[in-house]
Amino acid sequence: MTHALPLLPIVEAAEIRAARASAAPIVALESTIITHGMPYPRNLETARAVEAEVRASGAVPATIAVIEGRIRIGLEPAALDQLAQARGVAKLSRADLAACLAQGGTGSTTVAATMICAARAGIAVFATGGIGGVHRGAEQSFDISADLQELAQTPVTVVAAGAKAILDLPKTLEVLETLGVPVIAVGQDAFPAFWSRDSGLRAPLRMDDPAMIARAHAMRAALGLPGGQLVANPIPGDAEIAAQTLAPLIAQAQAEAAAAGITSKAVTPFLLQRLFELTEGRTLEANIALVRNNARLAARIAAAFIAPA
Ligand code: PSU
Ligand code: MN
């Protein structure tokens, strides 16, 4: 006996339906940064501030998560509040999404899973902090974030402040090139390193005009190429932490993770938490500043999608 495909359990907030009806620009936002990237209550304040940035820049924010077996596109304030306070929430990437929906579970979506949900909802632009990438020591651990594969196959333009400096950035750029993902720096030639503006590596592409970024996305579709784009938007100068300051602390956090036997999905949250402690919260402040900055740029790109220049 064959089974008919189930209907995808996906629910849009009223605000998102209204935005779609009036052809207003929409920006997707992820939720793993809320549940696994920042401590409560700063995570909730930040999620709200990021939504406010999107609105102030003329677009509608769609924070995405899975709640009780349904993909939610746009979270009402109470739902966002609950997610931010919940403990032990599942971190959902491409591999976990269908199982969580089938089981009626709740989880936050990573960059990869948020891209999948955004694409199903017809949202082309997504703002986050930093994407996952190739971890240091990946030649041993094989730890490469599913975010990279997703950028290669799902047509969403992701605005991030580069990849987190806890990663192996040269290898991350190599894998993105292998996968055919356009990596576009904004306002500078260098590939940014999340908490710092300059990774010391040159980004393969540079575009300073949001409308050009929207056009490049559309041109990929016209070519029949699957996948999206990575827009690498450097952290604002007044919020950055010098790479030299972070380097020894990252090495220390990494050594601790290895000693504690942390692997797989737990690696990124562990490193972020340790750096928060080792910098007395400075990495969190920088993280908040860069996500807000990315939300503003994503709103401008989304607007250009609606009204091409
Ligand atoms: N950026 C942040 N904080 C985070 C993340 C990104 O500033 O917590 C999350 C994103 O959801 C990203 C995930 O997709 O970390 C990557 O996890 P992994 O390396 O396990 O794929
Ligand atoms: Mn990983």
mmCIF file of C-alpha atoms and ligand atoms in Angstrom:
data_model
loop_
_atom_site.group_PDB
_atom_site.id
_atom_site.type_symbol
_atom_site.label_atom_id
_atom_site.label_comp_id
_atom_site.label_asym_id
_atom_site.label_seq_id
_atom_site.Cartn_x
_atom_site.Cartn_y
_atom_site.Cartn_z
ATOM 1 C CA MET A 1 0.000 0.000 0.000
ATOM 2 C CA THR A 2 1.264 3.456 -0.789
ATOM 3 C CA HIS A 3 0.734 6.428 1.443
ATOM 4 C CA ALA A 4 -0.421 9.774 0.147
ATOM 5 C CA LEU A 5 1.925 12.595 1.083
ATOM 6 C CA PRO A 6 0.725 14.364 4.209
ATOM 7 C CA LEU A 7 -0.138 18.029 3.910
ATOM 8 C CA LEU A 8 2.807 20.087 5.184
ATOM 9 C CA PRO A 9 1.868 21.446 8.623
ATOM 10 C CA ILE A 10 2.814 25.088 8.119
ATOM 11 C CA VAL A 11 1.050 28.044 9.712
ATOM 12 C CA GLU A 12 1.579 31.674 8.853
ATOM 13 C CA ALA A 13 0.956 34.445 11.374
ATOM 14 C CA ALA A 14 -1.798 36.894 10.441
ATOM 15 C CA GLU A 15 0.812 39.594 9.893
ATOM 16 C CA ILE A 16 2.614 37.442 7.345
ATOM 17 C CA ARG A 17 -0.571 36.625 5.454
ATOM 18 C CA ALA A 18 -1.381 40.340 5.341
ATOM 19 C CA ALA A 19 2.136 41.160 4.148
ATOM 20 C CA ARG A 20 1.830 38.626 1.364
ATOM 21 C CA ALA A 21 -1.601 39.930 0.341
ATOM 22 C CA SER A 22 -0.216 43.450 0.010
ATOM 23 C CA ALA A 23 3.063 42.286 -1.577
ATOM 24 C CA ALA A 24 5.060 43.795 1.292
ATOM 25 C CA PRO A 25 8.683 42.660 1.714
ATOM 26 C CA ILE A 26 9.191 39.837 4.243
ATOM 27 C CA VAL A 27 12.428 38.844 6.016
ATOM 28 C CA ALA A 28 12.795 35.384 7.586
ATOM 29 C CA LEU A 29 14.580 35.098 10.968
ATOM 30 C CA GLU A 30 15.902 31.930 12.608
ATOM 31 C CA SER A 31 15.209 30.696 16.127
ATOM 32 C CA THR A 32 18.258 28.600 17.086
ATOM 33 C CA ILE A 33 20.063 31.822 17.858
ATOM 34 C CA ILE A 34 17.273 32.426 20.425
ATOM 35 C CA THR A 35 17.281 28.964 22.051
ATOM 36 C CA HIS A 36 20.935 27.949 21.693
ATOM 37 C CA GLY A 37 22.859 31.105 20.811
ATOM 38 C CA MET A 38 22.100 33.506 23.659
ATOM 39 C CA PRO A 39 21.088 33.333 27.336
ATOM 40 C CA TYR A 40 17.628 34.405 28.558
ATOM 41 C CA PRO A 41 16.496 37.214 28.771
ATOM 42 C CA ARG A 42 18.937 38.799 26.303
ATOM 43 C CA ASN A 43 17.843 36.279 23.682
ATOM 44 C CA LEU A 44 14.238 37.485 23.911
ATOM 45 C CA GLU A 45 15.200 41.171 23.934
ATOM 46 C CA THR A 46 17.401 40.558 20.918
ATOM 47 C CA ALA A 47 14.740 38.634 19.006
ATOM 48 C CA ARG A 48 12.339 41.519 19.582
ATOM 49 C CA ALA A 49 14.949 44.130 18.680
ATOM 50 C CA VAL A 50 15.780 42.285 15.457
ATOM 51 C CA GLU A 51 12.110 42.136 14.502
ATOM 52 C CA ALA A 52 11.860 45.874 15.247
ATOM 53 C CA GLU A 53 14.870 46.571 12.987
ATOM 54 C CA VAL A 54 13.196 44.717 10.127
ATOM 55 C CA ARG A 55 10.009 46.734 10.636
ATOM 56 C CA ALA A 56 11.866 50.053 10.923
ATOM 57 C CA SER A 57 13.526 49.237 7.612
ATOM 58 C CA GLY A 58 10.150 48.745 5.910
ATOM 59 C CA ALA A 59 9.745 44.942 5.881
ATOM 60 C CA VAL A 60 7.789 42.387 7.899
ATOM 61 C CA PRO A 61 9.749 39.952 10.121
ATOM 62 C CA ALA A 62 8.928 36.237 10.008
ATOM 63 C CA THR A 63 10.639 34.444 12.872
ATOM 64 C CA ILE A 64 10.500 30.717 12.116
ATOM 65 C CA ALA A 65 10.293 27.755 14.531
ATOM 66 C CA VAL A 66 8.481 24.436 14.922
ATOM 67 C CA ILE A 67 5.868 24.462 17.674
ATOM 68 C CA GLU A 68 3.891 21.353 18.551
ATOM 69 C CA GLY A 69 4.407 19.733 15.200
ATOM 70 C CA ARG A 70 3.754 22.735 13.004
ATOM 71 C CA ILE A 71 6.119 25.037 11.153
ATOM 72 C CA ARG A 72 5.349 28.542 12.285
ATOM 73 C CA ILE A 73 6.125 31.398 9.911
ATOM 74 C CA GLY A 74 6.022 34.467 12.153
ATOM 75 C CA LEU A 75 5.736 34.065 15.921
ATOM 76 C CA GLU A 76 3.246 36.076 17.950
ATOM 77 C CA PRO A 77 4.796 37.783 21.024
ATOM 78 C CA ALA A 78 3.572 35.066 23.433
ATOM 79 C CA ALA A 79 5.033 32.255 21.316
ATOM 80 C CA LEU A 80 8.366 34.053 21.009
ATOM 81 C CA ASP A 81 8.406 34.586 24.759
ATOM 82 C CA GLN A 82 7.733 30.915 25.431
ATOM 83 C CA LEU A 83 10.411 29.713 23.048
ATOM 84 C CA ALA A 84 12.997 32.078 24.553
ATOM 85 C CA GLN A 85 12.347 30.743 28.063
ATOM 86 C CA ALA A 86 11.943 27.068 27.220
ATOM 87 C CA ARG A 87 14.690 24.688 28.283
ATOM 88 C CA GLY A 88 15.938 21.685 26.381
ATOM 89 C CA VAL A 89 14.371 22.774 23.090
ATOM 90 C CA ALA A 90 15.488 20.637 20.136
ATOM 91 C CA LYS A 91 17.876 22.247 17.655
ATOM 92 C CA LEU A 92 16.465 21.378 14.236
ATOM 93 C CA SER A 93 18.554 21.245 11.105
ATOM 94 C CA ARG A 94 17.685 19.630 7.728
ATOM 95 C CA ALA A 95 18.057 16.108 9.157
ATOM 96 C CA ASP A 96 15.677 16.714 12.076
ATOM 97 C CA LEU A 97 12.847 18.737 10.616
ATOM 98 C CA ALA A 98 10.555 16.024 9.222
ATOM 99 C CA ALA A 99 10.930 13.799 12.292
ATOM 100 C CA CYS A 100 10.043 16.675 14.621
ATOM 101 C CA LEU A 101 6.934 17.504 12.566
ATOM 102 C CA ALA A 102 5.885 13.841 12.428
ATOM 103 C CA GLN A 103 6.237 13.513 16.209
ATOM 104 C CA GLY A 104 4.404 16.734 16.982
ATOM 105 C CA GLY A 105 7.517 18.142 18.602
ATOM 106 C CA THR A 106 8.841 21.629 19.260
ATOM 107 C CA GLY A 107 12.202 22.924 18.158
ATOM 108 C CA SER A 108 14.162 25.912 16.981
ATOM 109 C CA THR A 109 15.384 26.082 13.411
ATOM 110 C CA THR A 110 19.025 26.504 12.403
ATOM 111 C CA VAL A 111 20.040 28.422 9.311
ATOM 112 C CA ALA A 112 19.561 25.272 7.201
ATOM 113 C CA ALA A 113 16.110 24.454 8.584
ATOM 114 C CA THR A 114 14.997 28.095 8.487
ATOM 115 C CA MET A 115 15.982 28.265 4.814
ATOM 116 C CA ILE A 116 13.870 25.184 4.067
ATOM 117 C CA CYS A 117 10.836 26.622 5.864
ATOM 118 C CA ALA A 118 11.292 30.081 4.329
ATOM 119 C CA ALA A 119 11.480 28.605 0.846
ATOM 120 C CA ARG A 120 8.257 26.621 1.433
ATOM 121 C CA ALA A 121 6.611 29.884 2.518
ATOM 122 C CA GLY A 122 7.895 31.770 -0.515
ATOM 123 C CA ILE A 123 10.278 33.993 1.466
ATOM 124 C CA ALA A 124 13.538 34.699 -0.346
ATOM 125 C CA VAL A 125 15.531 36.751 2.162
ATOM 126 C CA PHE A 126 16.696 35.692 5.621
ATOM 127 C CA ALA A 127 18.771 37.493 8.255
ATOM 128 C CA THR A 128 20.863 35.744 10.910
ATOM 129 C CA GLY A 129 24.076 36.261 12.882
ATOM 130 C CA GLY A 130 26.602 33.851 11.467
ATOM 131 C CA ILE A 131 26.126 30.684 9.472
ATOM 132 C CA GLY A 132 27.530 27.343 10.523
ATOM 133 C CA GLY A 133 30.546 26.145 8.566
ATOM 134 C CA VAL A 134 33.563 23.869 8.581
ATOM 135 C CA HIS A 135 34.738 23.344 12.157
ATOM 136 C CA ARG A 136 38.417 23.463 13.033
ATOM 137 C CA GLY A 137 39.742 19.943 13.049
ATOM 138 C CA ALA A 138 37.073 18.891 10.533
ATOM 139 C CA GLU A 139 39.703 16.759 8.819
ATOM 140 C CA GLN A 140 39.372 14.531 11.907
ATOM 141 C CA SER A 141 35.802 15.133 13.099
ATOM 142 C CA PHE A 142 34.102 15.646 9.683
ATOM 143 C CA ASP A 143 32.038 18.352 11.432
ATOM 144 C CA ILE A 144 30.734 20.526 8.613
ATOM 145 C CA SER A 145 27.484 22.392 9.193
ATOM 146 C CA ALA A 146 24.474 21.405 7.111
ATOM 147 C CA ASP A 147 24.060 25.171 6.540
ATOM 148 C CA LEU A 148 26.604 24.992 3.706
ATOM 149 C CA GLN A 149 24.777 22.236 1.789
ATOM 150 C CA GLU A 150 21.525 24.102 2.280
ATOM 151 C CA LEU A 151 22.915 27.250 0.687
ATOM 152 C CA ALA A 152 23.773 25.073 -2.297
ATOM 153 C CA GLN A 153 20.267 23.754 -2.792
ATOM 154 C CA THR A 154 17.614 26.084 -1.345
ATOM 155 C CA PRO A 155 16.899 29.428 -3.021
ATOM 156 C CA VAL A 156 17.166 31.819 -0.086
ATOM 157 C CA THR A 157 19.560 34.746 0.223
ATOM 158 C CA VAL A 158 21.058 34.606 3.726
ATOM 159 C CA VAL A 159 22.473 37.759 5.300
ATOM 160 C CA ALA A 160 25.110 36.927 7.945
ATOM 161 C CA ALA A 161 28.204 38.604 9.401
ATOM 162 C CA GLY A 162 30.333 35.950 7.746
ATOM 163 C CA ALA A 163 30.890 32.667 9.517
ATOM 164 C CA LYS A 164 31.660 32.468 13.216
ATOM 165 C CA ALA A 165 35.360 32.883 13.973
ATOM 166 C CA ILE A 166 35.219 29.632 15.962
ATOM 167 C CA LEU A 167 35.191 27.899 12.569
ATOM 168 C CA ASP A 168 37.911 27.180 10.041
ATOM 169 C CA LEU A 169 37.170 30.093 7.730
ATOM 170 C CA PRO A 170 39.494 29.210 4.818
ATOM 171 C CA LYS A 171 37.977 25.711 4.667
ATOM 172 C CA THR A 172 34.464 27.152 4.975
ATOM 173 C CA LEU A 173 35.084 29.379 1.950
ATOM 174 C CA GLU A 174 36.576 26.452 0.019
ATOM 175 C CA VAL A 175 33.511 24.286 0.659
ATOM 176 C CA LEU A 176 31.175 27.112 -0.329
ATOM 177 C CA GLU A 177 33.073 27.475 -3.591
ATOM 178 C CA THR A 178 32.941 23.725 -4.224
ATOM 179 C CA LEU A 179 29.187 23.780 -3.624
ATOM 180 C CA GLY A 180 28.745 26.720 -5.990
ATOM 181 C CA VAL A 181 27.449 29.149 -3.384
ATOM 182 C CA PRO A 182 28.000 32.838 -4.169
ATOM 183 C CA VAL A 183 29.661 34.569 -1.196
ATOM 184 C CA ILE A 184 29.100 38.309 -1.428
ATOM 185 C CA ALA A 185 30.813 40.788 0.903
ATOM 186 C CA VAL A 186 29.061 44.115 1.421
ATOM 187 C CA GLY A 187 30.916 47.423 1.701
ATOM 188 C CA GLN A 188 34.397 45.883 1.751
ATOM 189 C CA ASP A 189 36.498 43.296 -0.056
ATOM 190 C CA ALA A 190 37.302 41.178 3.001
ATOM 191 C CA PHE A 191 35.222 38.264 4.199
ATOM 192 C CA PRO A 192 34.047 39.266 7.697
ATOM 193 C CA ALA A 193 34.628 37.024 10.724
ATOM 194 C CA PHE A 194 31.456 37.494 12.760
ATOM 195 C CA TRP A 195 32.719 39.404 15.836
ATOM 196 C CA SER A 196 35.449 41.085 13.734
ATOM 197 C CA ARG A 197 35.104 42.941 10.442
ATOM 198 C CA ASP A 198 38.023 41.335 8.673
ATOM 199 C CA SER A 199 38.936 37.645 8.595
ATOM 200 C CA GLY A 200 42.100 38.323 6.614
ATOM 201 C CA LEU A 201 40.506 36.476 3.700
ATOM 202 C CA ARG A 202 39.113 38.076 0.589
ATOM 203 C CA ALA A 203 35.462 37.402 -0.195
ATOM 204 C CA PRO A 204 34.933 35.950 -3.682
ATOM 205 C CA LEU A 205 32.360 38.635 -4.588
ATOM 206 C CA ARG A 206 31.469 42.138 -3.452
ATOM 207 C CA MET A 207 28.205 44.049 -3.916
ATOM 208 C CA ASP A 208 27.415 47.254 -2.050
ATOM 209 C CA ASP A 209 23.922 47.760 -3.481
ATOM 210 C CA PRO A 210 21.013 45.722 -2.013
ATOM 211 C CA ALA A 211 19.199 45.903 -5.358
ATOM 212 C CA MET A 212 22.172 44.227 -7.055
ATOM 213 C CA ILE A 213 22.078 41.425 -4.502
ATOM 214 C CA ALA A 214 18.369 40.902 -5.237
ATOM 215 C CA ARG A 215 19.088 40.886 -8.970
ATOM 216 C CA ALA A 216 21.871 38.324 -8.583
ATOM 217 C CA HIS A 217 19.473 36.052 -6.676
ATOM 218 C CA ALA A 218 16.902 36.334 -9.462
ATOM 219 C CA MET A 219 19.602 35.693 -12.085
ATOM 220 C CA ARG A 220 20.562 32.413 -10.422
ATOM 221 C CA ALA A 221 16.953 31.292 -10.709
ATOM 222 C CA ALA A 222 16.885 32.406 -14.350
ATOM 223 C CA LEU A 223 19.922 30.207 -14.962
ATOM 224 C CA GLY A 224 18.046 27.296 -13.456
ATOM 225 C CA LEU A 225 20.586 26.973 -10.663
ATOM 226 C CA PRO A 226 19.308 25.738 -7.326
ATOM 227 C CA GLY A 227 20.506 27.263 -4.078
ATOM 228 C CA GLY A 228 20.834 30.680 -2.544
ATOM 229 C CA GLN A 229 23.496 33.230 -1.759
ATOM 230 C CA LEU A 230 25.527 34.106 1.310
ATOM 231 C CA VAL A 231 25.663 37.840 1.927
ATOM 232 C CA ALA A 232 28.553 38.622 4.265
ATOM 233 C CA ASN A 233 27.802 41.885 6.052
ATOM 234 C CA PRO A 234 30.564 43.063 8.414
ATOM 235 C CA ILE A 235 29.724 43.928 12.016
ATOM 236 C CA PRO A 236 29.520 47.725 12.612
ATOM 237 C CA GLY A 237 32.972 49.094 13.483
ATOM 238 C CA ASP A 238 32.011 50.403 16.922
ATOM 239 C CA ALA A 239 30.774 46.953 17.979
ATOM 240 C CA GLU A 240 33.585 44.728 16.710
ATOM 241 C CA ILE A 241 36.063 42.785 18.841
ATOM 242 C CA ALA A 242 39.574 42.589 17.437
ATOM 243 C CA ALA A 243 40.433 39.183 16.000
ATOM 244 C CA GLN A 244 43.714 39.147 17.996
ATOM 245 C CA THR A 245 41.767 39.563 21.243
ATOM 246 C CA LEU A 246 39.549 36.602 20.437
ATOM 247 C CA ALA A 247 42.092 34.208 18.936
ATOM 248 C CA PRO A 248 43.554 32.889 22.223
ATOM 249 C CA LEU A 249 40.111 32.666 23.825
ATOM 250 C CA ILE A 250 38.738 30.707 20.880
ATOM 251 C CA ALA A 251 41.698 28.338 21.127
ATOM 252 C CA GLN A 252 41.007 27.878 24.834
ATOM 253 C CA ALA A 253 37.264 27.223 24.322
ATOM 254 C CA GLN A 254 38.121 24.777 21.549
ATOM 255 C CA ALA A 255 40.555 22.892 23.764
ATOM 256 C CA GLU A 256 37.934 22.700 26.499
ATOM 257 C CA ALA A 257 35.327 21.371 24.080
ATOM 258 C CA ALA A 258 37.745 18.670 22.939
ATOM 259 C CA ALA A 259 38.694 17.759 26.518
ATOM 260 C CA ALA A 260 35.023 17.547 27.520
ATOM 261 C CA GLY A 261 34.237 15.335 24.529
ATOM 262 C CA ILE A 262 31.691 17.791 23.075
ATOM 263 C CA THR A 263 30.686 16.764 19.545
ATOM 264 C CA SER A 264 28.095 17.244 16.815
ATOM 265 C CA LYS A 265 25.230 19.680 17.445
ATOM 266 C CA ALA A 266 26.517 20.601 20.882
ATOM 267 C CA VAL A 267 29.777 22.113 19.590
ATOM 268 C CA THR A 268 28.490 25.504 18.404
ATOM 269 C CA PRO A 269 26.358 26.262 21.509
ATOM 270 C CA PHE A 270 29.235 25.185 23.810
ATOM 271 C CA LEU A 271 31.792 27.421 22.108
ATOM 272 C CA LEU A 272 29.450 30.422 22.008
ATOM 273 C CA GLN A 273 28.684 30.039 25.725
ATOM 274 C CA ARG A 274 32.361 29.697 26.697
ATOM 275 C CA LEU A 275 33.356 32.760 24.676
ATOM 276 C CA PHE A 276 30.559 34.691 26.340
ATOM 277 C CA GLU A 277 32.063 33.758 29.720
ATOM 278 C CA LEU A 278 35.689 34.303 28.695
ATOM 279 C CA THR A 279 34.951 37.795 27.308
ATOM 280 C CA GLU A 280 32.624 38.742 30.188
ATOM 281 C CA GLY A 281 29.728 39.119 27.811
ATOM 282 C CA ARG A 282 31.448 41.136 25.077
ATOM 283 C CA THR A 283 30.817 38.508 22.422
ATOM 284 C CA LEU A 284 27.112 38.646 23.214
ATOM 285 C CA GLU A 285 26.983 42.434 22.797
ATOM 286 C CA ALA A 286 28.812 42.140 19.484
ATOM 287 C CA ASN A 287 26.509 39.312 18.391
ATOM 288 C CA ILE A 288 23.441 41.445 19.095
ATOM 289 C CA ALA A 289 24.859 44.427 17.185
ATOM 290 C CA LEU A 290 25.683 42.344 14.129
ATOM 291 C CA VAL A 291 22.316 40.560 13.948
ATOM 292 C CA ARG A 292 20.514 43.893 14.106
ATOM 293 C CA ASN A 293 22.760 45.221 11.370
ATOM 294 C CA ASN A 294 22.006 42.158 9.231
ATOM 295 C CA ALA A 295 18.261 42.603 9.770
ATOM 296 C CA ARG A 296 18.475 46.128 8.371
ATOM 297 C CA LEU A 297 20.334 45.026 5.254
ATOM 298 C CA ALA A 298 18.040 42.035 4.701
ATOM 299 C CA ALA A 299 14.997 44.333 4.794
ATOM 300 C CA ARG A 300 16.535 46.498 2.071
ATOM 301 C CA ILE A 301 17.285 43.438 -0.071
ATOM 302 C CA ALA A 302 13.741 42.135 0.445
ATOM 303 C CA ALA A 303 12.353 45.523 -0.602
ATOM 304 C CA ALA A 304 14.445 45.384 -3.774
ATOM 305 C CA PHE A 305 12.942 41.968 -4.575
ATOM 306 C CA ILE A 306 9.468 43.514 -4.533
ATOM 307 C CA ALA A 307 10.374 46.640 -6.480
ATOM 308 C CA PRO A 308 13.395 45.847 -8.674
ATOM 309 C CA ALA A 309 15.436 48.957 -9.450
HETATM 310 N N1 PSU B 1 24.644 32.337 14.689
HETATM 311 C C1 PSU B 1 24.644 32.816 15.956
HETATM 312 N N2 PSU B 1 24.257 31.994 16.957
HETATM 313 C C2 PSU B 1 23.821 30.728 16.715
HETATM 314 C C3 PSU B 1 23.810 30.222 15.379
HETATM 315 C C4 PSU B 1 24.238 31.075 14.413
HETATM 316 O O1 PSU B 1 25.013 33.955 16.159
HETATM 317 O O2 PSU B 1 23.430 30.044 17.644
HETATM 318 C C5 PSU B 1 23.272 28.857 15.069
HETATM 319 C C6 PSU B 1 22.592 28.936 13.696
HETATM 320 O O3 PSU B 1 21.271 28.472 13.851
HETATM 321 C C7 PSU B 1 23.390 28.006 12.814
HETATM 322 C C8 PSU B 1 23.844 26.999 13.805
HETATM 323 O O4 PSU B 1 22.635 27.475 11.759
HETATM 324 O O5 PSU B 1 24.231 27.815 14.933
HETATM 325 C C9 PSU B 1 24.960 26.139 13.273
HETATM 326 O O6 PSU B 1 25.011 24.964 14.030
HETATM 327 P P1 PSU B 1 25.842 23.703 13.470
HETATM 328 O O7 PSU B 1 27.261 24.172 13.397
HETATM 329 O O8 PSU B 1 25.619 22.622 14.508
HETATM 330 O O9 PSU B 1 25.258 23.366 12.124
HETATM 331 MN MN MN B 2 28.123 20.543 13.282
#
